[in-house]
Coordinates of C-alpha atoms in Angstrom, one line a residue:
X1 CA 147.7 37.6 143.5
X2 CA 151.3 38.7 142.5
X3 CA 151.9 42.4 141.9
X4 CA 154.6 41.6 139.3
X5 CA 151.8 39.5 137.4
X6 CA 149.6 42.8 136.9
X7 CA 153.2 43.7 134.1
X8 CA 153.2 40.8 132.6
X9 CA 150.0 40.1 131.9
X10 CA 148.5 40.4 128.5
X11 CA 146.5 43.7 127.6
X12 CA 144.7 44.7 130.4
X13 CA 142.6 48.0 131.9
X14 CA 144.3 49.3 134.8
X15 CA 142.1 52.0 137.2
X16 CA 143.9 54.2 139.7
X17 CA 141.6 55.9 142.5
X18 CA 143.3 58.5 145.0
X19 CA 143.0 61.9 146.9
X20 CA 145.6 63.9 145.5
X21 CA 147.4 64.0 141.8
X22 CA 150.4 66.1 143.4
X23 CA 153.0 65.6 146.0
X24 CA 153.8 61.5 146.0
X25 CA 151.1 61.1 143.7
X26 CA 152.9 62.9 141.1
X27 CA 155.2 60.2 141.6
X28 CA 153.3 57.3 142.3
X29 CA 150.0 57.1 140.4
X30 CA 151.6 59.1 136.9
X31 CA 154.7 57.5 136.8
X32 CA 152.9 54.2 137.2
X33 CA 150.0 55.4 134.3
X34 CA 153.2 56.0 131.9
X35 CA 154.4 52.8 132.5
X36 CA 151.3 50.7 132.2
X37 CA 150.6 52.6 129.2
X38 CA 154.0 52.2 127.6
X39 CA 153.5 48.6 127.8
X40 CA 150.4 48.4 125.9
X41 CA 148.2 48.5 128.6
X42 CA 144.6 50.6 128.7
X43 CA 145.1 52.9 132.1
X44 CA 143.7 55.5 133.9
X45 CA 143.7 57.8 136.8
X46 CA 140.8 59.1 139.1
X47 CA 141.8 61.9 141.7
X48 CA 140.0 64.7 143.3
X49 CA 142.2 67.2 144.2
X50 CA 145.5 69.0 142.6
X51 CA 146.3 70.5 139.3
X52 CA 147.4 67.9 136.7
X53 CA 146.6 67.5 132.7
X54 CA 143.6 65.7 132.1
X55 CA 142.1 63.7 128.7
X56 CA 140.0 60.6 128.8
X57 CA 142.0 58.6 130.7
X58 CA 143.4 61.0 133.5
X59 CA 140.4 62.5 135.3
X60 CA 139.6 64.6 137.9
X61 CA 136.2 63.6 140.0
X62 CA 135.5 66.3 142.2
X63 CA 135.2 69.8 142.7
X64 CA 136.6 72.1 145.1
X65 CA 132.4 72.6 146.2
X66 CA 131.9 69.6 146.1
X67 CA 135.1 68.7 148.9
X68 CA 134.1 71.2 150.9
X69 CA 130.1 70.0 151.5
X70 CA 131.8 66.9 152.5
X71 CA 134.5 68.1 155.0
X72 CA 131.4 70.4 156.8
X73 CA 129.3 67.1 157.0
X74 CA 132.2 65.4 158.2
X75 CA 132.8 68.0 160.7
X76 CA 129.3 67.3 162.3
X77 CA 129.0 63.7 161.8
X78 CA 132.3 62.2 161.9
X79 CA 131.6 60.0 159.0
X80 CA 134.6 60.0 157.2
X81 CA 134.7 58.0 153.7
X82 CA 130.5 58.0 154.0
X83 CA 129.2 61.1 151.8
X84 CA 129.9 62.4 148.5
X85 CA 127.7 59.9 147.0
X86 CA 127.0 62.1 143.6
X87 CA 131.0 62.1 142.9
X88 CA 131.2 58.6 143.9
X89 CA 128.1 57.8 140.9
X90 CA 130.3 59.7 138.4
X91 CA 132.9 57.8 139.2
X92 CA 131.1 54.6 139.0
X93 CA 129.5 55.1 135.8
X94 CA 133.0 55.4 134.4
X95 CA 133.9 52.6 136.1
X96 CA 131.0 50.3 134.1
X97 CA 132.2 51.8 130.8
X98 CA 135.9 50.9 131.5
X99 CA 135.1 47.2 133.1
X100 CA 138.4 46.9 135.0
X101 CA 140.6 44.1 135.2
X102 CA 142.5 45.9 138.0
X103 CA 141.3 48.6 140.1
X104 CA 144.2 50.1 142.3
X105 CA 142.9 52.0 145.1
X106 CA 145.0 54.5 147.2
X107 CA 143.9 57.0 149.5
X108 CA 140.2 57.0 150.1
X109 CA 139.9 59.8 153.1
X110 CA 139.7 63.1 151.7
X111 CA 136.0 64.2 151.7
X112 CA 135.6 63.2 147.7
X113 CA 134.5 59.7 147.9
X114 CA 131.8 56.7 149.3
X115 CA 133.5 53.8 150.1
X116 CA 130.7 52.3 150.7
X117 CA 129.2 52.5 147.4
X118 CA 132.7 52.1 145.8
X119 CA 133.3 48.7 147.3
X120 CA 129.6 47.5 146.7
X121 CA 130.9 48.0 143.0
X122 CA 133.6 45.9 143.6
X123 CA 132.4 42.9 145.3
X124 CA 130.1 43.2 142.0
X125 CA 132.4 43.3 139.5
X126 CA 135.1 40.7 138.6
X127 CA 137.9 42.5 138.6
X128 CA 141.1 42.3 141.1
X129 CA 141.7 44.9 143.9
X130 CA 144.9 46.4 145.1
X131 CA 144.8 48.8 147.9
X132 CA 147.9 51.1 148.5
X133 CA 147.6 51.9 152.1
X134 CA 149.5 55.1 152.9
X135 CA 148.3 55.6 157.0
X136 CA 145.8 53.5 159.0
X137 CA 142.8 55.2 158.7
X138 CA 141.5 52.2 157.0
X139 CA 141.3 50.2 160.3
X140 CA 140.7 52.5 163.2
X141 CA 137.3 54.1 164.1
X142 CA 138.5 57.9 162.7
X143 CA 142.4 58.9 162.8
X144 CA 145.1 58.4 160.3
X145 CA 147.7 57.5 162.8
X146 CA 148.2 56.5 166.6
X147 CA 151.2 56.3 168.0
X148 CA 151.5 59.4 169.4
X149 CA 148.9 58.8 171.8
X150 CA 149.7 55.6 172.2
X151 CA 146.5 54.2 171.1
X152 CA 145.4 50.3 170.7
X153 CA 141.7 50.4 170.6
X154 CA 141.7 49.5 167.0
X155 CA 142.9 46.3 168.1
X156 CA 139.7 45.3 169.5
X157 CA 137.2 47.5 168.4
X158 CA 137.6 51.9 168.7
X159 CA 135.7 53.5 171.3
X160 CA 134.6 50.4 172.9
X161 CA 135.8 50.8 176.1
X162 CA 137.1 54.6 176.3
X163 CA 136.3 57.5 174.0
X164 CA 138.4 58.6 171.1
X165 CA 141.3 60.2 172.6
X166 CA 142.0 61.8 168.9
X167 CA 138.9 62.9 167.8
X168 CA 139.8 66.4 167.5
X169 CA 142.7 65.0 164.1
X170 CA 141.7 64.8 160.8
X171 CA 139.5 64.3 159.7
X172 CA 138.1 66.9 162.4
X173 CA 134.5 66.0 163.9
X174 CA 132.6 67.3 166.7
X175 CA 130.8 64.1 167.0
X176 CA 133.1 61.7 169.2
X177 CA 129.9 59.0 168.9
X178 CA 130.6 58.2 165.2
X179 CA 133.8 56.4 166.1
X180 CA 132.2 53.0 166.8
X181 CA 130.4 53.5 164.0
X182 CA 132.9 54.0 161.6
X183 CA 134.8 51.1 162.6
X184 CA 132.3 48.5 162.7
X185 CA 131.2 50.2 159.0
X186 CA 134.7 50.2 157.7
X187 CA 135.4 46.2 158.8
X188 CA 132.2 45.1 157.3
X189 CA 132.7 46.8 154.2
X190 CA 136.8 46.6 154.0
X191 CA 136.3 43.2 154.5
X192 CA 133.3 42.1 152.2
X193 CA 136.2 41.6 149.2
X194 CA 137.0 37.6 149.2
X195 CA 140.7 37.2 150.5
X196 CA 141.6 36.0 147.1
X197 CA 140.3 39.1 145.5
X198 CA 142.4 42.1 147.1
X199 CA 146.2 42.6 148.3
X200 CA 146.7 45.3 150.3
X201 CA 150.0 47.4 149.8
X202 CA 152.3 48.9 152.9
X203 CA 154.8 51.1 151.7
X204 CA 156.8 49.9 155.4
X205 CA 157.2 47.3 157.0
X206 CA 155.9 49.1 160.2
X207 CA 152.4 49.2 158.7
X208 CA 152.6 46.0 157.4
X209 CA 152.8 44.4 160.5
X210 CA 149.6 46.5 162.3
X211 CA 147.6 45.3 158.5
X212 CA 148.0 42.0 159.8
X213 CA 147.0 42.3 163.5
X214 CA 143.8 44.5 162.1
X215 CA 140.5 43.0 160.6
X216 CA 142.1 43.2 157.3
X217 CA 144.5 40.6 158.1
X218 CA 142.9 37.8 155.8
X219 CA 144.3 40.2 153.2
X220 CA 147.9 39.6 151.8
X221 CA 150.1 42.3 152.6
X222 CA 153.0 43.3 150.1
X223 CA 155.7 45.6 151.5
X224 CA 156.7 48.0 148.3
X225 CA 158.2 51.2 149.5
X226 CA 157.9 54.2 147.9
X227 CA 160.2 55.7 145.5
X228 CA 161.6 58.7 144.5
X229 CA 162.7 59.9 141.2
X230 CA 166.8 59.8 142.0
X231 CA 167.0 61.6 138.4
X232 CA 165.6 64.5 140.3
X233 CA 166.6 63.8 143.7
X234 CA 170.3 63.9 143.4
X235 CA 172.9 66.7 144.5
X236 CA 172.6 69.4 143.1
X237 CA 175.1 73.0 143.3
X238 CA 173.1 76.4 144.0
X239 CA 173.1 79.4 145.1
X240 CA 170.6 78.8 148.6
X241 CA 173.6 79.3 150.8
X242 CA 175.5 82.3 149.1
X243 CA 171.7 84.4 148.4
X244 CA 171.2 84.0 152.7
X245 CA 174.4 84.7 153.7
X246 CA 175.3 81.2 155.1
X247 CA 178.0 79.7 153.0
X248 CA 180.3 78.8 156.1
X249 CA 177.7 78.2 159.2
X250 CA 176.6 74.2 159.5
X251 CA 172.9 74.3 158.2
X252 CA 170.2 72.3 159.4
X253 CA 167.3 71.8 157.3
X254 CA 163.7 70.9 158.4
X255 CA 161.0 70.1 155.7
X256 CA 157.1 69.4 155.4
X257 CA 154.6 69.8 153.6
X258 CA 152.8 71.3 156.4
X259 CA 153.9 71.6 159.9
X260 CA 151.5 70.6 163.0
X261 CA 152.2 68.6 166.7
X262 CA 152.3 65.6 165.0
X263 CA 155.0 66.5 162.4
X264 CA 157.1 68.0 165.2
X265 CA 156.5 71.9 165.1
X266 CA 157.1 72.0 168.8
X267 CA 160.4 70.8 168.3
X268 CA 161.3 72.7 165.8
X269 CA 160.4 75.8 167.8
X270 CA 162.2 74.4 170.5
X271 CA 165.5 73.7 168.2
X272 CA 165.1 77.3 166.9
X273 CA 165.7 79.1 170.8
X274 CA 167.8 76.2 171.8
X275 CA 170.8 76.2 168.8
X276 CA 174.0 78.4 169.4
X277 CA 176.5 79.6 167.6
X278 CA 177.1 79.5 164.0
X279 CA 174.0 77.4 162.7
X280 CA 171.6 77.9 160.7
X281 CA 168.3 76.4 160.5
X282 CA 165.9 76.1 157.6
X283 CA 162.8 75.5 158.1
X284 CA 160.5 74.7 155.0
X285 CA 156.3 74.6 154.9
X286 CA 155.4 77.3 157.6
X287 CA 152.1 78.9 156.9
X288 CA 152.1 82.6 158.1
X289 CA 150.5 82.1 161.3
X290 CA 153.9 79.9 162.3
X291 CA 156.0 82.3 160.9
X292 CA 154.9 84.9 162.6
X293 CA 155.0 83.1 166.0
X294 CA 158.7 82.4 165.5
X295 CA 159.7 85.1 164.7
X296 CA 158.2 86.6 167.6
X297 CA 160.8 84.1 169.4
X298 CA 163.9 85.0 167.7
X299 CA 163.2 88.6 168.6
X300 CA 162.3 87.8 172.3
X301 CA 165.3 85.7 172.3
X302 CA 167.7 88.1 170.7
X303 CA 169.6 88.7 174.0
X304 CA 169.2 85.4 175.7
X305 CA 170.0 81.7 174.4
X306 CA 169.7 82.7 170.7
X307 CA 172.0 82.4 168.4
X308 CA 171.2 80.5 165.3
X309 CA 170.1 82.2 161.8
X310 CA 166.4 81.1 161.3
X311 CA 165.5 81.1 157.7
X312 CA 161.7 80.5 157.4
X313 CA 160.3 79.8 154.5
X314 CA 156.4 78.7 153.8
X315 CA 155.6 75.7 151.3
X316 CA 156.9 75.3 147.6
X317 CA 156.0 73.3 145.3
X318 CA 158.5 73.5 142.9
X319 CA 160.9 70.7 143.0
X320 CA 164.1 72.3 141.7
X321 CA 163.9 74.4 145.0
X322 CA 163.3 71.6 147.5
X323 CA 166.3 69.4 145.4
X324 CA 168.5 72.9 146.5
X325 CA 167.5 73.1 149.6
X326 CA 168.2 69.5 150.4
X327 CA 171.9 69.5 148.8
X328 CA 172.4 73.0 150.3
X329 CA 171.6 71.4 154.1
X330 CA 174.3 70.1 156.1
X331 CA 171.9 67.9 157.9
X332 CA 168.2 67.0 157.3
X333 CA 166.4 67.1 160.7
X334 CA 162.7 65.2 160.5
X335 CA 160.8 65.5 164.1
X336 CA 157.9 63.7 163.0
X337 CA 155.7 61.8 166.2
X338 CA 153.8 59.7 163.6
X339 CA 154.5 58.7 160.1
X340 CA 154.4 55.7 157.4
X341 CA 157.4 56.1 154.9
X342 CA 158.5 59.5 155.1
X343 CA 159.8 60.1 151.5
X344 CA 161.3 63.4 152.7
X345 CA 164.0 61.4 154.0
X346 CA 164.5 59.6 151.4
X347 CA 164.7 62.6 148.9
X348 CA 167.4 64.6 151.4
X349 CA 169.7 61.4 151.5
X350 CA 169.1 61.2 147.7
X351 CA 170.6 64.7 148.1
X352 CA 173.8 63.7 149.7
X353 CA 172.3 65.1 153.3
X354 CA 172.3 62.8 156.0
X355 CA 169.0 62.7 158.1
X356 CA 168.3 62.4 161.8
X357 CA 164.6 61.3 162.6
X358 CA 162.8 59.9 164.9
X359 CA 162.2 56.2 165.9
X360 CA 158.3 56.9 165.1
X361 CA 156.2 54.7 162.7
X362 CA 158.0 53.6 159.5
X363 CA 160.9 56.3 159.8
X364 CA 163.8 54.1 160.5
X365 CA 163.0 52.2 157.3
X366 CA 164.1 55.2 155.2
X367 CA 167.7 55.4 156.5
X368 CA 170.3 54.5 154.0
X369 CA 173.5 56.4 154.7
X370 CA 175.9 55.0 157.2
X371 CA 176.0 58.6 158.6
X372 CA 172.1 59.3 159.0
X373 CA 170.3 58.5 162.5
X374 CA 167.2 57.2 164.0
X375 CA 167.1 58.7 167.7
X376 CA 164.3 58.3 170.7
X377 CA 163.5 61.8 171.1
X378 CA 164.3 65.4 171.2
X379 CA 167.1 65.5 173.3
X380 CA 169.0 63.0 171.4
X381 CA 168.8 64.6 168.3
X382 CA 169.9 67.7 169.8
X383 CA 172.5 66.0 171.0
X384 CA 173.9 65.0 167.9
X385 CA 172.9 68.4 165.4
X386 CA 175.2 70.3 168.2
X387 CA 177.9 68.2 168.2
X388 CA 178.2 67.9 164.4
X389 CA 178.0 71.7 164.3
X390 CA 180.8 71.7 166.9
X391 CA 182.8 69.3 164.5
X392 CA 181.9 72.0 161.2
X393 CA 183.2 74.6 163.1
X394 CA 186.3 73.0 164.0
X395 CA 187.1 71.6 160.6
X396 CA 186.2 75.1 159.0
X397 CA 188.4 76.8 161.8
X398 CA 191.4 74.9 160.6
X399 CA 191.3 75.1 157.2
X400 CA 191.1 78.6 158.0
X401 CA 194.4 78.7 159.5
X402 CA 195.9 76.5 156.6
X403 CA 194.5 79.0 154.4
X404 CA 196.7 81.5 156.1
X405 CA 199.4 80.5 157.5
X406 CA 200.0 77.2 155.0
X407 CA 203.6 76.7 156.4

């Protein structure tokens, strides 16, 4: 099955089921809805969590309650993707009245759905499945990623041989014997689609490439990566540096949508005692717990090794203030361990700020600019953010003089 034939075929009804309708879903499943609709086509959109209009065919299918029985089950029986059975129903019976032709599935983890009722209604119905994969939770026994830990056993089968060495990511459990479980649940269901009837959808190449060594690889895989909205992402003059004082220190900017080990936290913390001299780093997504702590470091470091301006700021979710943020930024610093297509990058390029992130997952497939990196590790990108700053404060030093002694 082609992707491009889902536009050009004739009238069609066109489902979209994921977690979230903000963030890249804003993006990804609204954007698409607009333009299936602007081309005569019937669509709609299924979510269960985030604010967004709603009318007949954009609908929200669970409740905050509801998410929240699920998670606490979860938490106790490790099975992911295998409660919520009375959202899942609603869902369904909307599903009978719409009789797909395409049903477009995204995320599926999130404590708001049963896949195993939800692809029981597929293998029922004649309608064709794409699945946007967005991690790998799909194919391992519980986590979302593994590279961190350097973990194979969904190769062969999770748990297997040696416990779950990640059972303590989301989706949290205290039940480390559900792994096996899962996984032998998830192939036999992923998998009970005919190969002709689903095409699975890896935003990087990276993920592509572990789709087909998994038990969905009698699946086509499609690489499409996701996009940003360069209208929006573009660079853009404000007032960030002027309002913090920072208009002539190099800036280094660090964003996410929430900071843990995996997303580099450590590192940042690190970078934040370990910068000198004039720089600035802005750190973007904190919750108050890792404010706190670091600020608790830039006081205990006061007298010692620091000497950077820490601005830290928790999440926003306005988009005006990240597109500032990201042209304000001298450099875009991404510490990720473990990622598929981190569009962050792509959105601080689109900025005119080059990135440095790590070789981890899909990252490297988001560098564009001649003058962004991909680096090993810490060190290396230290490396590089100190001697840029060394070359900013060089450049600004002799324009300086120019600017007073032009003779």
């Amino acid at each position: 099955m082609s992707l491009r034939s889902v536009d050009r075929a004739e009238r069609m009804r066109y489902v979209q089921i994921s977690t979230h309708a903000d963030g890249w879903g804003r993006t990804l499943l609204f954007e698409k809805h607009k333009e299936l609709q602007s081309q005569g086509h019937e669509s709609y959109v299924f979510w269960a969590r985030g604010a967004h209009s709603q009318d007949e065919y954009m609908k929200k299918i669970a409740w905050y309650p509801e998410s929240c029985l699920d998670a606490i089950l979860t938490r106790f029986d490790g099975k992911a993707g295998f409660h919520s059975r009375h959202q899942t129903k609603r869902l369904l019976e909307r599903l009978d009245k719409i009789a797909p032709d395409y049903v477009h599935l995204h995320v599926l983890i999130g404590y708001y759905l049963n896949v195993e009722m939800l692809f029981d209604w597929l293998v029922e119905h004649d309608c064709q499945v794409i699945w946007t994969m967005h991690d790998c939770w799909a194919f391992t026994g519980h986590c979302i990623h593994f590279t961190q830990i350097g973990c194979n056993q969904w190769l062969t089968g999770c748990a297997k041989r040696r416990a779950c060495p990640s059972i303590d990511s989301y989706p949290k459990t205290f039940s480390a014997k559900s792994v096996l479980w899962n996984y032998e649940e998830k192939r036999r269901i992923f998998t009970s689609l005919p190969a002709d009837r689903m095409t699975l959808v890896a935003p990087s190449q990276w993920l592509a490439n572990n789709l087909r060594r998994s038990f969905l690889s009698k699946y086509d895989v499609v690489v499409v990566p996701n996009e940003i909205d360069r209208s929006i992402f573009k660079p853009t003059e404000g007032s960030f540096r002027s309002r913090h004082g920072i208009e002539d220190i190099f800036t280094v900017l660090a964003v996410s949508n929430g900071w843990s080990e995996k997303k580099g936290i450590d590192d940042i913390e690190r970078l934040s005692s370990d910068l000198s001299g004039d720089v600035a780093l802005v750190v973007v997504g904190l919750n108050a717990k890792q404010i706190k702590k670091m600020r608790k470091k830039i006081i205990a470091g006061r007298d010692t090794r620091l000497g950077s301006k820490l601005i830290l700021l928790p999440k926003t979710d306005s988009v005006e203030e990240l597109v500032e943020l990201y042209s304000a930024a001298d450099i875009f610093f991404n510490p990720t361990k473990e990622d598929t297509y981190p569009t962050v990058n792509l959105e601080a390029e689109a900025c005119g700020t080059p990135v440095i992130t790590y070789d981890a997952g899909g990252c490297c497939e988001t560098i564009g600019r001649d003058d962004s990196l991909c680096v090993r590790d810490y060190e290396e990108a230290f490396s590089h953010i100190t001697a840029l700053a060394s070359d900013y404060s060089a450049e600004r030093s002799d324009t300086l003089k120019l600017e007073h002694d032009p003779a």
